[in-house]
Coordinates of C-alpha atoms and ligand atoms in Angstrom, one line a residue:
X517 CA -6.1 27.1 23.0
X518 CA -6.4 23.8 24.7
X519 CA -9.1 24.3 27.4
X520 CA -8.5 20.9 29.0
X521 CA -4.7 20.8 29.3
X522 CA -3.6 18.0 31.5
X523 CA -7.0 16.3 31.6
X524 CA -7.7 13.0 30.1
X525 CA -10.8 10.9 29.7
X526 CA -11.2 9.4 33.2
X527 CA -12.2 5.9 32.4
X528 CA -9.0 4.3 33.6
X529 CA -8.3 2.7 30.2
X530 CA -5.5 2.9 27.7
X531 CA -2.9 4.1 30.3
X532 CA -0.4 3.0 27.7
X533 CA -1.3 3.0 24.0
X534 CA -3.7 0.3 23.0
X535 CA -2.3 -2.7 21.2
X536 CA -4.1 -5.2 19.0
X537 CA -5.4 -5.8 15.5
X538 CA -8.0 -4.2 13.2
X539 CA -9.6 -5.7 10.2
X540 CA -9.7 -2.7 7.9
X541 CA -6.3 -2.3 6.3
X542 CA -6.2 -5.9 5.0
X543 CA -9.7 -7.2 4.9
X544 CA -11.7 -4.0 4.3
X545 CA -15.5 -4.6 3.9
X546 CA -15.5 -7.6 1.5
X547 CA -13.0 -9.8 3.4
X548 CA -14.5 -9.3 6.9
X549 CA -16.3 -12.3 8.5
X550 CA -16.3 -14.4 11.6
X551 CA -13.8 -17.0 10.3
X552 CA -11.2 -14.3 9.8
X553 CA -11.8 -12.9 13.3
X554 CA -11.6 -16.4 14.9
X555 CA -8.5 -17.3 12.9
X556 CA -6.9 -14.0 13.8
X557 CA -7.7 -14.4 17.5
X558 CA -6.3 -18.0 17.4
X559 CA -3.1 -16.8 15.8
X560 CA -2.5 -13.8 18.1
X561 CA -3.2 -16.0 21.2
X562 CA -0.6 -18.6 20.1
X563 CA 2.1 -17.0 18.0
X564 CA 3.8 -14.8 20.6
X565 CA 1.8 -11.6 19.8
X566 CA -0.4 -11.9 22.9
X567 CA 2.7 -12.3 25.0
X568 CA 4.2 -9.3 23.3
X569 CA 1.2 -7.2 24.4
X570 CA -1.4 -7.3 21.6
X571 CA -4.8 -7.5 23.2
X572 CA -7.7 -6.1 21.1
X573 CA -9.2 -7.8 18.1
X574 CA -11.1 -5.1 16.4
X575 CA -13.8 -5.4 13.8
X576 CA -13.9 -2.3 11.5
X577 CA -16.6 -1.3 9.1
X578 CA -19.2 -3.8 7.7
X579 CA -20.0 -6.0 10.7
X580 CA -23.4 -4.4 10.8
X581 CA -26.3 -4.5 8.3
X582 CA -29.5 -2.8 9.5
X583 CA -31.7 -1.9 12.4
X584 CA -34.7 -3.9 13.7
X585 CA -38.1 -2.5 14.4
X586 CA -36.9 -1.4 17.9
X587 CA -34.0 0.4 16.3
X588 CA -31.4 -2.2 17.6
X589 CA -28.3 -2.6 15.5
X590 CA -28.3 -5.9 13.6
X591 CA -25.1 -7.7 12.7
X592 CA -24.5 -8.8 9.1
X593 CA -25.9 -12.4 9.1
X594 CA -23.9 -13.5 6.1
X595 CA -20.6 -12.4 7.6
X596 CA -21.4 -13.2 11.2
X597 CA -24.0 -16.0 11.3
X598 CA -23.1 -16.8 14.9
X599 CA -23.7 -13.2 16.0
X600 CA -21.4 -10.8 17.8
X601 CA -22.0 -12.1 21.4
X602 CA -20.7 -15.6 20.5
X603 CA -17.7 -14.1 18.7
X604 CA -17.0 -11.9 21.7
X605 CA -17.2 -14.9 24.0
X606 CA -14.8 -16.8 21.7
X607 CA -12.2 -13.9 21.7
X608 CA -12.5 -13.6 25.4
X609 CA -11.9 -17.3 25.8
X610 CA -8.5 -16.8 24.2
X611 CA -7.6 -14.2 26.9
X612 CA -8.1 -11.3 24.4
X613 CA -10.5 -8.4 24.1
X614 CA -12.8 -7.4 21.2
X615 CA -13.7 -4.1 19.5
X616 CA -16.3 -2.8 17.1
X617 CA -16.7 0.1 14.8
X618 CA -19.5 2.7 14.3
X619 CA -20.0 6.3 13.1
X620 CA -21.5 9.4 14.6
X621 CA -23.3 10.1 11.3
X622 CA -26.3 8.4 9.7
X623 CA -24.1 5.8 8.0
X624 CA -20.7 4.4 8.3
X625 CA -18.1 5.2 5.6
X626 CA -19.0 1.9 3.8
X627 CA -22.8 2.8 4.0
X628 CA -23.8 0.6 6.9
X629 CA -26.0 2.1 9.6
X630 CA -24.4 4.8 11.8
X631 CA -25.2 5.6 15.4
X632 CA -26.7 9.1 15.1
X633 CA -29.8 9.1 17.3
X634 CA -28.9 5.6 18.7
X635 CA -25.9 6.4 20.8
X636 CA -27.2 5.2 24.1
X637 CA -29.1 2.3 22.6
X638 CA -25.9 1.1 20.7
X639 CA -23.6 1.5 23.7
X640 CA -25.9 -0.6 25.8
X641 CA -26.0 -3.2 23.1
X642 CA -22.2 -3.3 22.7
X643 CA -21.8 -3.6 26.5
X644 CA -24.3 -6.5 26.6
X645 CA -22.3 -8.3 24.0
X646 CA -19.1 -7.8 26.0
X647 CA -17.4 -5.3 23.7
X648 CA -14.2 -3.7 25.0
X649 CA -13.3 -1.1 22.4
X650 CA -15.2 1.1 20.0
X651 CA -13.9 3.1 17.1
X652 CA -16.2 5.9 15.9
X653 CA -16.0 7.3 12.5
X654 CA -17.1 10.7 11.0
X655 CA -18.7 9.8 7.6
X656 CA -22.3 10.8 6.6
X657 CA -22.7 13.4 9.3
X658 CA -25.4 16.0 9.0
X659 CA -24.6 19.4 7.5
X660 CA -23.0 21.5 10.3
X661 CA -22.9 18.6 12.8
X662 CA -20.6 19.5 15.6
X663 CA -17.7 17.1 16.1
X664 CA -16.8 17.7 19.8
X665 CA -20.6 17.6 20.7
X666 CA -21.2 14.4 18.8
X667 CA -18.2 12.6 20.3
X668 CA -19.0 13.9 23.8
X669 CA -22.5 12.4 23.5
X670 CA -21.0 9.1 22.4
X671 CA -18.5 9.2 25.3
X672 CA -21.4 9.7 27.8
X673 CA -23.4 6.9 26.2
X674 CA -20.4 4.6 26.5
X675 CA -19.8 5.6 30.1
X676 CA -23.4 5.1 30.9
X677 CA -23.3 1.5 29.5
X678 CA -21.3 0.6 32.7
X679 CA -18.7 -1.5 30.8
X680 CA -15.1 -0.4 30.5
X681 CA -14.8 0.4 26.8
X682 CA -11.9 2.1 25.1
X683 CA -13.2 5.0 23.0
X684 CA -11.4 5.6 19.7
X685 CA -12.3 8.8 17.9
X686 CA -11.9 8.7 14.1
X687 CA -12.5 12.1 12.6
X688 CA -9.2 12.1 10.7
X689 CA -7.8 15.3 12.4
X690 CA -10.6 17.4 10.7
X691 CA -11.3 19.6 13.6
X692 CA -7.9 19.5 15.3
X693 CA -9.2 16.9 17.8
X694 CA -6.0 17.1 19.9
X695 CA -7.4 20.5 21.0
X696 CA -10.6 19.1 22.5
X697 CA -10.6 15.3 22.6
X698 CA -8.4 14.7 25.6
X699 CA -11.3 14.5 28.1
X700 CA -13.5 12.9 25.4
X701 CA -11.7 9.9 23.9
X702 CA -8.8 7.5 24.8
X703 CA -7.4 8.1 21.3
X704 CA -8.2 10.2 18.3
X705 CA -7.0 9.9 14.7
X706 CA -4.7 12.8 14.0
X707 CA -4.5 12.2 10.3
X708 CA -6.5 10.8 7.3
X709 CA -6.4 7.2 6.2
X710 CA -3.0 5.6 6.0
X711 CA -1.9 4.2 2.7
X712 CA 0.3 1.1 2.3
X713 CA 3.3 3.1 0.9
X714 CA 6.3 4.9 2.2
X715 CA 6.0 8.3 0.5
X716 CA 2.7 9.0 -1.3
X717 CA -0.3 11.3 -1.1
X718 CA -3.7 10.2 -2.5
X719 CA -5.8 13.0 -4.0
X720 CA -8.7 12.3 -1.7
X721 CA -6.6 12.6 1.4
X722 CA -4.8 9.3 2.2
X723 CA -1.3 9.5 3.5
X724 CA 1.8 7.4 3.1
X725 CA 4.0 6.8 6.2
X726 CA 6.3 9.8 5.6
X727 CA 3.4 12.2 5.2
X728 CA 2.0 11.0 8.5
X729 CA 5.4 11.6 10.3
X730 CA 5.3 15.2 9.2
X731 CA 1.7 15.6 10.4
X732 CA 2.4 14.0 13.8
X733 CA 5.4 16.1 14.6
X734 CA 4.5 18.9 16.9
X735 CA 1.4 17.2 18.3
X736 CA 3.4 15.7 21.2
X737 CA 2.0 18.2 23.7
X738 CA -1.5 16.7 23.5
X739 CA -0.8 13.0 23.9
X740 CA -0.3 11.1 27.1
X741 CA -1.7 8.2 29.3
X742 CA -5.4 7.7 28.6
X743 CA -5.4 10.1 25.6
X744 CA -3.3 9.4 22.5
X745 CA -2.8 10.9 19.1
X746 CA -3.5 8.2 16.6
X747 CA -1.5 8.2 13.3
X748 CA -3.7 5.3 12.1
X749 CA -3.4 1.5 12.0
X750 CA -0.2 -0.3 10.9
X751 CA 0.4 -1.4 7.4
X752 CA 3.4 -3.6 8.3
X753 CA 3.2 -6.8 6.3
X754 CA 0.7 -5.7 3.8
X755 CA 3.1 -5.7 0.9
X756 CA 3.3 -2.1 -0.1
X757 CA 6.6 -1.4 1.6
X758 CA 10.0 -3.1 1.8
X759 CA 11.0 -4.8 5.0
X760 CA 13.3 -1.8 5.9
X761 CA 10.4 0.6 5.3
X762 CA 8.0 -1.6 7.4
X763 CA 10.6 -1.6 10.2
X764 CA 11.0 2.2 10.0
X765 CA 7.2 2.6 10.0
X766 CA 6.9 0.4 13.2
X767 CA 9.8 2.2 14.8
X768 CA 8.2 5.6 14.3
X769 CA 4.8 4.5 15.6
X770 CA 6.6 3.3 18.8
X771 CA 8.5 6.6 19.0
X772 CA 5.1 8.4 18.8
X773 CA 3.5 6.3 21.6
X774 CA 1.0 5.4 18.9
X775 CA -1.7 2.8 19.3
X776 CA -0.2 -0.3 17.8
X777 CA -3.1 -1.8 15.9
X778 CA -1.7 -4.3 13.5
X779 CA -3.5 -4.3 10.1
X780 CA -2.2 -7.4 8.2
X781 CA -3.2 -11.0 7.9
X782 CA -1.4 -12.3 10.9
X783 CA -2.4 -15.9 10.2
X784 CA -0.4 -15.9 7.0
X785 CA 2.5 -13.5 7.6
X786 CA 6.2 -13.9 6.8
X787 CA 8.8 -14.5 9.5
X788 CA 10.2 -11.0 8.6
X789 CA 6.8 -9.4 9.4
X790 CA 6.4 -11.4 12.5
X791 CA 9.8 -10.4 13.9
X792 CA 9.0 -6.7 13.3
X793 CA 5.6 -7.0 15.1
X794 CA 7.1 -8.9 18.0
X795 CA 10.2 -6.9 18.7
X796 CA 9.6 -6.5 22.4
X797 CA 12.3 -3.8 22.9
X798 CA 10.6 -1.6 20.3
X799 CA 7.2 -2.3 21.8
X800 CA 8.6 -1.3 25.2
X801 CA 9.4 2.1 23.8
X802 CA 5.8 2.5 22.6
X803 CA 4.5 1.3 26.0
X804 CA 6.9 3.4 28.1
X805 CA 4.8 4.4 31.2
X806 CA 5.7 8.1 30.9
X807 CA 3.7 8.1 27.6
X808 CA 5.6 11.0 26.0
X809 CA 5.2 11.2 22.2
X810 CA 8.6 11.6 20.5
X811 CA 9.4 14.4 18.2
X812 CA 11.9 15.4 15.5
X813 CA 15.0 17.2 16.8
X814 CA 17.0 17.5 13.6
X815 CA 16.7 17.2 9.9
X816 CA 19.0 17.7 6.9
X817 CA 18.1 16.7 3.4
X818 CA 16.0 13.7 4.3
X819 CA 18.3 12.6 7.2
X820 CA 16.4 13.0 10.4
X821 CA 16.8 12.4 14.2
X822 CA 13.8 11.8 16.3
X823 CA 13.8 11.5 20.1
X824 CA 11.5 10.3 22.9
X825 CA 12.1 10.7 26.6
X826 CA 11.6 7.6 28.6
X827 CA 10.5 7.0 32.2
X828 CA 14.0 5.8 33.3
X829 CA 15.6 9.1 32.1
X830 CA 16.9 7.5 28.9
X831 CA 15.9 8.3 25.3
X832 CA 14.6 6.3 22.4
X833 CA 16.1 7.7 19.2
X834 CA 15.3 7.0 15.6
X835 CA 17.9 7.8 13.0
X836 CA 15.7 8.0 9.9
X837 CA 16.9 8.1 6.3
X838 CA 14.2 9.4 3.9
X839 CA 16.7 10.0 1.2
X840 CA 17.5 7.9 -1.8
X841 CA 21.0 6.8 -0.7
X842 CA 22.5 5.2 2.4
X843 CA 24.1 7.8 4.7
X844 CA 25.6 8.1 8.2
X845 CA 23.3 9.9 10.7
X846 CA 24.6 11.4 14.0
X847 CA 22.7 12.2 17.1
X848 CA 24.5 14.5 19.4
X849 CA 23.7 14.2 23.1
X850 CA 22.9 17.9 23.0
X851 CA 20.2 17.2 20.4
X852 CA 18.3 15.1 22.9
X853 CA 18.6 17.2 26.1
X854 CA 21.9 15.8 27.5
X855 CA 25.2 17.6 28.1
X856 CA 27.9 17.1 25.6
X857 CA 30.2 15.5 28.2
X858 CA 27.7 12.7 29.0
X859 CA 28.8 9.1 28.5
X860 CA 26.0 6.6 27.6
X861 CA 25.4 3.1 26.6
X862 CA 23.7 2.7 23.3
X863 CA 21.6 -0.3 22.5
X864 CA 20.4 -0.9 18.9
X865 CA 16.8 -2.2 19.1
X866 CA 16.9 -4.0 15.7
X867 CA 20.4 -5.4 15.5
X868 CA 20.5 -6.1 19.2
X869 CA 24.1 -4.7 19.5
X870 CA 25.2 -2.7 22.4
X871 CA 28.0 0.0 22.5
X872 CA 29.2 1.2 25.8
X873 CA 30.9 4.5 26.7
X874 CA 29.6 6.6 23.9
X875 CA 30.6 10.2 24.7
X876 CA 28.9 13.2 23.2
X877 CA 27.2 11.5 20.2
X878 CA 26.4 8.3 18.3
X879 CA 26.6 7.7 14.6
X880 CA 25.1 4.9 12.5
X881 CA 25.1 4.1 8.8
X882 CA 21.4 4.0 7.8
X883 CA 20.2 2.5 4.5
X884 CA 17.9 4.5 2.2
X885 CA 14.2 4.4 3.4
X886 CA 15.2 2.8 6.7
X887 CA 15.6 3.5 10.4
X888 CA 18.1 2.7 13.1
X889 CA 16.4 2.7 16.5
X890 CA 18.4 3.0 19.6
X891 CA 17.9 3.3 23.3
X892 CA 20.4 5.7 24.9
X893 CA 21.1 4.9 28.5
X894 CA 23.2 7.5 30.4
Ligands
LIG1649 C1 -12.7 5.6 7.3 C2 -11.7 5.4 8.4 C3 -10.9 4.1 8.2 C4 -11.9 2.9 8.1 C5 -12.9 3.2 7.0 C6 -14.1 2.1 7.0 O1 -12.1 5.8 6.1 O2 -10.8 6.5 8.5 O3 -10.0 3.8 9.2 O4 -12.5 2.7 9.3 O5 -13.6 4.5 7.2 O6 -15.0 2.4 6.1

């Protein structure tokens, strides 16, 4: 049972799903450094992404190297010779916000120092640097360490720092965080690490996009303003998927009200990738103020219909083709909570075309491994 139904972490943040960029999917440990962060911030501030809503520039694992004699966390001096405070000032000067990464265990997943036993000290340090967002991982925990207790301690440490900091829980769905994390974090990973592929499952637990869709379906009850299910960061533009697959991946994350944390090299991306990441009509579905996570309403041999209720009474619908051949997919109005006799305008969010007076249903031809995303407006 969900003991906190209807309650969310009351820090006033992430009222719509957080949007920004994270270093991990593209740069991992080896490629992370302050040049990459500055270049990324410069790009996002000037290429239309900031205007489209991307805000947080998040450093993932490997920004930290050790602790000093007082136990203070020390940034990796080779990667960040100017230090984190100077970098935060730089990112803020671009009108953007900055995030860091840590772990509730003794070490991060890449073996850097974790925050166990240093929660209040670290939160105070981050706040003094001007950090706006913290992602907290679940590697190298002690035997029997309790997830809800560990993350609640971290929440309290962050609140005590006095700075508004988005709190991102990353324990990969291990302890069904949707059942307890609503009042603890602003978002929590619902699944293990995303892989840059459409349909694949790694033996150690990584998931392709379609595996994540199946894991997210049914969790819509637990997500909402201030507290979001997180299906992991985007792989759009990282090269493992076709443009159609990347577009379907982005469409589905928007349908889920997922955090939109871009994970590619934005300073050197193709126009095709940029136009996916900057589709304002799709982003508006993600950022809809009602904050309802969409869910699957129909499936038949790899042909699926997903729907999300919007604040204006309309629906966002994704017609998703997971099969190997192009096929027509139909959404009936009765699939998405409308009467059969309803007449609606249908706007295709990728082609930009609008069809008026659609009565009872709408059908589109959908290529293999692709999505048609529409906004249904009664
Ligand atoms: C875990 C997380 C990833 C990333 C890496 C960093 O695998 O789930 O998102 O933060 O650690 O080491």
